[in-house]
Coordinates of C-alpha atoms in Angstrom, one line a residue:
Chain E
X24 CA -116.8 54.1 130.6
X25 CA -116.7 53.1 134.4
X26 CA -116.6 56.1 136.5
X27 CA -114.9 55.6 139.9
X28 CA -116.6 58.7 141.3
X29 CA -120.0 57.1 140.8
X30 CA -121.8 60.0 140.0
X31 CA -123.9 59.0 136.8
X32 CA -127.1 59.9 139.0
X33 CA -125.7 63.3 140.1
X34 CA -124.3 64.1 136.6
X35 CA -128.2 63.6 134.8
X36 CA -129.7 65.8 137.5
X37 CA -127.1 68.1 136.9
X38 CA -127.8 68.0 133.3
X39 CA -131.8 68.8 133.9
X40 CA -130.8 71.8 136.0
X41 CA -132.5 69.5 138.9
X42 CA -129.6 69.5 141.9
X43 CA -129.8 72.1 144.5
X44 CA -127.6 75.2 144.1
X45 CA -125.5 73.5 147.0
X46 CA -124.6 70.6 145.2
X47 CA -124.2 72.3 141.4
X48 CA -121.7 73.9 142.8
X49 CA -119.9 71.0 144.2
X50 CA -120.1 69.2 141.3
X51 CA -118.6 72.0 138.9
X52 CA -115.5 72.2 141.2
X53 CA -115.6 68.2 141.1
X54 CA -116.0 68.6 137.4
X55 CA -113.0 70.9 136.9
X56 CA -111.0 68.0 138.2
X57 CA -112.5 65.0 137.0
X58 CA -111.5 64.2 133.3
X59 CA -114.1 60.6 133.7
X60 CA -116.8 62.7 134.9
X61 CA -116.5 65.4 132.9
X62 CA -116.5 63.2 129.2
X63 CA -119.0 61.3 130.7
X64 CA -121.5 64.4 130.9
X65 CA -120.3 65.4 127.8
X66 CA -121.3 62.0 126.6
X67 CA -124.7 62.4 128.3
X68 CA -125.3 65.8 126.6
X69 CA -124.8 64.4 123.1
X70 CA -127.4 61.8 123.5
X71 CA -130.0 64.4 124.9
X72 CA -128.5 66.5 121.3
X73 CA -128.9 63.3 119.3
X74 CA -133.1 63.6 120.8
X75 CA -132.7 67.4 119.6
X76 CA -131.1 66.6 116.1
X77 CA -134.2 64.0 115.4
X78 CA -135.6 65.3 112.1
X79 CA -139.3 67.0 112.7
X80 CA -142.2 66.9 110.6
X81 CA -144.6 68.8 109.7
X82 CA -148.2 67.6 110.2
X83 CA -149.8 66.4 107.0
X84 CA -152.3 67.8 104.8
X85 CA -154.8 65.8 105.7
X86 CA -154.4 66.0 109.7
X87 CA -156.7 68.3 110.4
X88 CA -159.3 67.5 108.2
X89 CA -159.0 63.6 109.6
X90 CA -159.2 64.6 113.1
X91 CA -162.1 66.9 112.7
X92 CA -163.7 63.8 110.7
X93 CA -163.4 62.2 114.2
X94 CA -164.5 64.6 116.4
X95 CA -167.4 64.7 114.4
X96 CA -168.1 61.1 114.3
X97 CA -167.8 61.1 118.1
X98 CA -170.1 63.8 118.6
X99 CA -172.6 61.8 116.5
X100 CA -172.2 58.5 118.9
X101 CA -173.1 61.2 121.4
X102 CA -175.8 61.8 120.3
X103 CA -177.1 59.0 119.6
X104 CA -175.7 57.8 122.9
X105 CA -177.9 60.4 124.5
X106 CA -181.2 58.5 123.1
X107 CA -180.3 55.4 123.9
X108 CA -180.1 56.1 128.0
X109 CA -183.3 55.5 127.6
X110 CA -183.2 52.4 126.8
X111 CA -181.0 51.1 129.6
X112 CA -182.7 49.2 132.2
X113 CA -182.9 51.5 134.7
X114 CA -185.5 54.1 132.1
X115 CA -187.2 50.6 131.3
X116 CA -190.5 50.6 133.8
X117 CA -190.8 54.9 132.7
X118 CA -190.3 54.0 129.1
X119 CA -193.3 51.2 129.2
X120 CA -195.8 53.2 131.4
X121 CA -194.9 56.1 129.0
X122 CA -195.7 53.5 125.2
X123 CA -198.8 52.3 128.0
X124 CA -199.9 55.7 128.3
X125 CA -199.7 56.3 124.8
X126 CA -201.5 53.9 123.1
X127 CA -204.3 53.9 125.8
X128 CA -204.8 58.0 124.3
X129 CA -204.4 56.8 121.1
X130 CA -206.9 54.4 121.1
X131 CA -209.2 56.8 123.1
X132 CA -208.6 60.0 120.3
X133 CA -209.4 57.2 117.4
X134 CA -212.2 55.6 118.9
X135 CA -213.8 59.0 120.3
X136 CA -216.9 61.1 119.9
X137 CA -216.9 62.6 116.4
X138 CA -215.0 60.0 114.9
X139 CA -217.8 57.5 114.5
X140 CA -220.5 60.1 113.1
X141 CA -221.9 59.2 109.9
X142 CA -222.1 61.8 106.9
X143 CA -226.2 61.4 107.2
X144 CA -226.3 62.1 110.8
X145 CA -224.0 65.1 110.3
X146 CA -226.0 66.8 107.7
X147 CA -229.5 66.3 109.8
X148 CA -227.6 67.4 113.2
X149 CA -226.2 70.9 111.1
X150 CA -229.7 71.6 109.4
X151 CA -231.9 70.3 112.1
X152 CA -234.0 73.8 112.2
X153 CA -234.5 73.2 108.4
X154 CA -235.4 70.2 108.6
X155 CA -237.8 70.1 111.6
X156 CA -240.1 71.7 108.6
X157 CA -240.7 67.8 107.2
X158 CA -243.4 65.8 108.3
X159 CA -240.7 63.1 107.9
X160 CA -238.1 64.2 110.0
X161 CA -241.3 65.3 113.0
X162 CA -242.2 61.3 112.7
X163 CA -238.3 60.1 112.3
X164 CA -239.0 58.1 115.8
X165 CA -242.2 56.5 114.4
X166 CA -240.4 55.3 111.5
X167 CA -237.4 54.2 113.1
X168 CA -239.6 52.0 115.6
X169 CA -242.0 50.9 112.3
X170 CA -240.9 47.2 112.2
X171 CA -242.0 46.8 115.9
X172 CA -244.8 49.2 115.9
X173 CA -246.2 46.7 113.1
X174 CA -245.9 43.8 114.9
X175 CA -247.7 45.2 118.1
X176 CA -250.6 46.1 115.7
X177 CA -250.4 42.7 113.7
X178 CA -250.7 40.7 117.8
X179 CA -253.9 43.2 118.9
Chain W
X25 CA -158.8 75.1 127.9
X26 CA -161.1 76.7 130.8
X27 CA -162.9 79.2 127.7
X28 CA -163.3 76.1 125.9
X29 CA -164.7 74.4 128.6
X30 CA -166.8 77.6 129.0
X31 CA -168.3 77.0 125.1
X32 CA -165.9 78.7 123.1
X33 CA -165.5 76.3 120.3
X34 CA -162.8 78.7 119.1
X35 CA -160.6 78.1 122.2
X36 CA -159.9 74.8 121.3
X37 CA -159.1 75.4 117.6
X38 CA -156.2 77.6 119.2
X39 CA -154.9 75.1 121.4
X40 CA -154.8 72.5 118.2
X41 CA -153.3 74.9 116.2
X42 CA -150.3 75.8 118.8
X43 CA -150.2 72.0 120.0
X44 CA -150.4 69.8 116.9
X45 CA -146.9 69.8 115.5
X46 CA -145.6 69.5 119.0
X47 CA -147.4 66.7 119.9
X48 CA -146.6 64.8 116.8
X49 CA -143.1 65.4 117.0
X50 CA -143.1 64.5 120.4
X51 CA -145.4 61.0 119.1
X52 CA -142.9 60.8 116.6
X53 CA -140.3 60.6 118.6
X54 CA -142.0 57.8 120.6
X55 CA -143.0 55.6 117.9
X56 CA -140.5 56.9 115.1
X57 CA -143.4 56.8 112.0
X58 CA -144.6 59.4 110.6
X59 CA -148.3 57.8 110.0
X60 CA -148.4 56.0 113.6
X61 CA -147.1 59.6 115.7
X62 CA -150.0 61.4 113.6
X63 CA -153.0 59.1 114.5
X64 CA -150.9 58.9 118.1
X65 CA -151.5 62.9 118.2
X66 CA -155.5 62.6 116.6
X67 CA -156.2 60.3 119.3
X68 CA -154.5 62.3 122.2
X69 CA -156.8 65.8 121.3
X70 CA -160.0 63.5 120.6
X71 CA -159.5 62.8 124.2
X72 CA -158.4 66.4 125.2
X73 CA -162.0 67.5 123.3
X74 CA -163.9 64.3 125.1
X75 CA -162.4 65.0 128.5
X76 CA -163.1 69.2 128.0
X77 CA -165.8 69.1 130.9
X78 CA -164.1 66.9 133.5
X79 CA -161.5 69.4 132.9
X80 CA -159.6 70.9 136.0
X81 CA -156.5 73.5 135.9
X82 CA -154.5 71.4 138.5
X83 CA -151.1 71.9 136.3
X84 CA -149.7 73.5 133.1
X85 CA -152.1 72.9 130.5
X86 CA -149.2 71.1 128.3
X87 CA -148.3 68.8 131.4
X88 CA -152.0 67.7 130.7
X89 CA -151.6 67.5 127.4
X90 CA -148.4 65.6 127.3
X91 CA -149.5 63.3 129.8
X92 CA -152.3 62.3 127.5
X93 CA -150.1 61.7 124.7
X94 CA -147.5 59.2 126.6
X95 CA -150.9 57.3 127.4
X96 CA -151.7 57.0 124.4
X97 CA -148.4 56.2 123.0
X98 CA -147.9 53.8 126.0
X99 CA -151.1 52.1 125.3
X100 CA -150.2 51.5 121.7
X101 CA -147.7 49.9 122.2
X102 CA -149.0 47.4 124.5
X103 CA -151.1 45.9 121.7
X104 CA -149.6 43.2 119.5
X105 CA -151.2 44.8 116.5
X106 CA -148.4 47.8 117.0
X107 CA -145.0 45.5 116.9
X108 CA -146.5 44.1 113.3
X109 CA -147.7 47.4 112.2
X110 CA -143.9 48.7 113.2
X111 CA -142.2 46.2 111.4
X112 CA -144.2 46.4 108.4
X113 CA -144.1 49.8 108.1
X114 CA -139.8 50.0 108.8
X115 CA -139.6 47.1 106.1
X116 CA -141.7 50.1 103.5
X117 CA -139.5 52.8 104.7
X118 CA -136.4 51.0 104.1
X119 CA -137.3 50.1 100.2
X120 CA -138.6 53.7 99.6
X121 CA -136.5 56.9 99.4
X122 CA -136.7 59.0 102.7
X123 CA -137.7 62.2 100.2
X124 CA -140.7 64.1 101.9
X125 CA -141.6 67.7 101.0
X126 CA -143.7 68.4 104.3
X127 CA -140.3 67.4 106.7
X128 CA -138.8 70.7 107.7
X129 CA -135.5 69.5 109.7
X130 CA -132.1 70.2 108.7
X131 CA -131.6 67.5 106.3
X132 CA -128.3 67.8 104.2
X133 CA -128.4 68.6 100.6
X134 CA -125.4 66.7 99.5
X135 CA -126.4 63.1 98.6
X136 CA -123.4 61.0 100.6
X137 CA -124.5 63.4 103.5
X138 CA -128.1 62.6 103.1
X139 CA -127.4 59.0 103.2
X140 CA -125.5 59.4 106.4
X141 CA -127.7 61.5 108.2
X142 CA -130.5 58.8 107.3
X143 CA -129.0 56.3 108.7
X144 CA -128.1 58.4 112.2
X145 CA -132.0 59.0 112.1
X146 CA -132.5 55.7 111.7
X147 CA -129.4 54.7 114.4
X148 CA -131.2 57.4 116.7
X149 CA -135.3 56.1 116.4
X150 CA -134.3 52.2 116.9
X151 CA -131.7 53.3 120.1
X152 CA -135.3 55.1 121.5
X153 CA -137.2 52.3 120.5
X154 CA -135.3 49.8 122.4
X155 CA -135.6 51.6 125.8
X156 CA -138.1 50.5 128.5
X157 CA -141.5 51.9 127.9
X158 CA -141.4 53.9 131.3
X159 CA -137.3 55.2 130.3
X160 CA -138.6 56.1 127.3
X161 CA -141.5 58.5 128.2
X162 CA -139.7 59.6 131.4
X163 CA -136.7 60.4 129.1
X164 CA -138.4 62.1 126.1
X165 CA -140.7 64.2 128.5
X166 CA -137.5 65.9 130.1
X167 CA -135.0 66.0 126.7
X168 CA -138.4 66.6 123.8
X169 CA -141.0 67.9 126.4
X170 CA -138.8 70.2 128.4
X171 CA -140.8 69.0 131.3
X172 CA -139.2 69.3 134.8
X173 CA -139.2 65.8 137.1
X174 CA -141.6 67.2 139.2
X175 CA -144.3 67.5 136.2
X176 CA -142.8 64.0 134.9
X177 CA -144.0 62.3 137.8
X178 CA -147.0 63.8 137.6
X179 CA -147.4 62.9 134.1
X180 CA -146.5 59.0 134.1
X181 CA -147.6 58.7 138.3
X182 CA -144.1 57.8 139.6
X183 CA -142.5 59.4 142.7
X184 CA -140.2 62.0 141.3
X185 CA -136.9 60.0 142.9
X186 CA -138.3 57.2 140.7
X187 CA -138.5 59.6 137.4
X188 CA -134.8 60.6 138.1
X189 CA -133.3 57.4 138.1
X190 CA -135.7 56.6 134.9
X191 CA -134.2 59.5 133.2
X192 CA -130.6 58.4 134.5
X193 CA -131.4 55.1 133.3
X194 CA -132.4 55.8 129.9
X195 CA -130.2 58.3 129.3
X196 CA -126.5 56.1 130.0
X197 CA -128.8 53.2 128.3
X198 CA -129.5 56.2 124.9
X199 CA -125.9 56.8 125.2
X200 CA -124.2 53.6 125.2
X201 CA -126.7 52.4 121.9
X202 CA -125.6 55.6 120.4
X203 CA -122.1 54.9 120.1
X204 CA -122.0 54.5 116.6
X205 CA -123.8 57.6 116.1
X206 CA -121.1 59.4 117.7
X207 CA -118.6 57.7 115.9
X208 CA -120.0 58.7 112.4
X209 CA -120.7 62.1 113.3
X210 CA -117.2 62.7 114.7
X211 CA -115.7 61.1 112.0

């Protein structure tokens, strides 16, 4: 419908209670006299009831238990996320002075004292006093130098 | 939101309860399928829970929250996969029977009435669908949302004389595709 008065503008504010008390009131008096205007906010209204009518639904049964299934696989990319900072290029020079630092102890904890006694030594090292009793253990530096102590005898 | 924010995980299982059928009724209106308005409303509190911390009480907490969801809507349907998905999905509606024991609106009882009344729903979601994206949410946030055109422009940044004429716009645009509607229901 064409309205003469040109109003459409006023008549939607009107409708969303958004026109200054001023200019509601002009436009109820204009209302009371204007048939176009007045069927065309009625016309208005019904479409904003037609929004209103809409059927509405109620959320599904498995709504809730779908969107906590997603929350939770979010929180795991979080997590995970979290972890893999490390990796970004800017962590990069701490991350390989850290692995450096790492193996360097490693090696030095494998290779270190203790780990290369033998099972012989051990024994003589925890019962050394007992020990010390043997003529064999008193001369274990003459029989461990035998070989060349031979050899200087077998050249005089 | 702020005790959520705080770490009270309960907080925001009271906001989801109060919110949800809102926000997919108001998705629902928007998009006009049932399946599409739910994932519509998952994806707009997966954001509210992601965005918890940046969190700042600048406006109504449901001006936030409805702001959210007409980004989300508005970004679905930007994608081409949504215009296939909505045709597909109106093609399955059409061939089965609109019989749904979670829908609680006034729906008739008497068949020939039922029949009617579908089709007005149907009348009504392709007259919404056929508005401009911006006419749409500007429109559906002041008639569904209840918001005022101050929070409107808020939510969809536009200068409020901008979300008055959208309203306008969409409204005379709602009315005029409606005709029919009226017709039928007057009849």
């Amino acid at each position: 419908m064409h309205n003469p008065c040109k109003n459409e503008g006023l008549l939607s504010a009107f409708l969303d209670g958004e026109l200054s008390e001023a200019d509601t009131l002009a436009l109820r008096r204009h209302l009371q006299s204007c048939d176009v205007c007045a069927q065309q906010l009625a016309e208005m209204a019904a479409a904003d009831e037609a929004i209103h009518e809409m059927e509405t639904i109620e959320p599904s049964a498995d709504f809730e238990r779908s969107f906590w299934r997603k929350v939770a696989r979010w929180e795991k990319q979080q997590e995970t996320r979290g972890w893999a900072r490390f990796l970004r290029p800017t962590w990069r020079p701490a991350l390989a002075a850290g692995v450096a630092a790492g193996l360097v102890a490693g090696v030095f904890i494998l290779a270190g004292p203790g780990q290369g006694v033998s099972p012989d030594d051990r024994f003589v090292a925890e019962n050394i006093e007992f020990l010390n009793d043997y003529e064999l253990i008193r001369n274990l530096e003459i029989l461990e130098n035998w070989d060349a102590l031979e050899a200087m005898k077998e050249r005089s | 939101m702020l005790n959520f924010k705080a770490g009270d995980p309960r907080a925001f299982h009271d906001l989801f309860e109060r919110y949800k059928k809102r926000v997919i009724n108001y998705c629902f209106r928007f998009c006009g399928h049932r399946a599409i308005a739910e994932e519509l409303a998952q994806e707009t509190f997966l954001r509210v829970y992601k965005a918890a911390q940046r969190y700042r009480p600048k406006a109504r907490f449901s001006t936030w929250l409805y702001k959210i969801a007409t980004n989300v809507c508005l970004n679905e349907m930007r994608k081409p996969a949504y215009r296939r998905r909505l045709e597909a999905l109106d093609e399955a509606l059409d061939n089965e029977v609109h019989a749904s024991a979670t829908m609680d609106s006034f729906r008739p009882i008497h068949p020939d009435d039922q029949l009617l009344w579908q089709e007005q729903q149907q009348l009504v979601h392709r007259a919404i669908d056929r508005l401009p994206k911006k006419q749409r949410a500007a429109l559906l946030l002041r008639v569904a949302g209840e918001f005022s055109y101050a929070e409107i422009a808020k939510q969809i940044h536009r200068p409020e004389s901008h979300v008055k004429t959208l309203i306008h716009r969409g409204r005379m645009r709602l009315k005029a595709a409606l005709a029919a509607y009226f017709g039928e229901k007057n009849a």
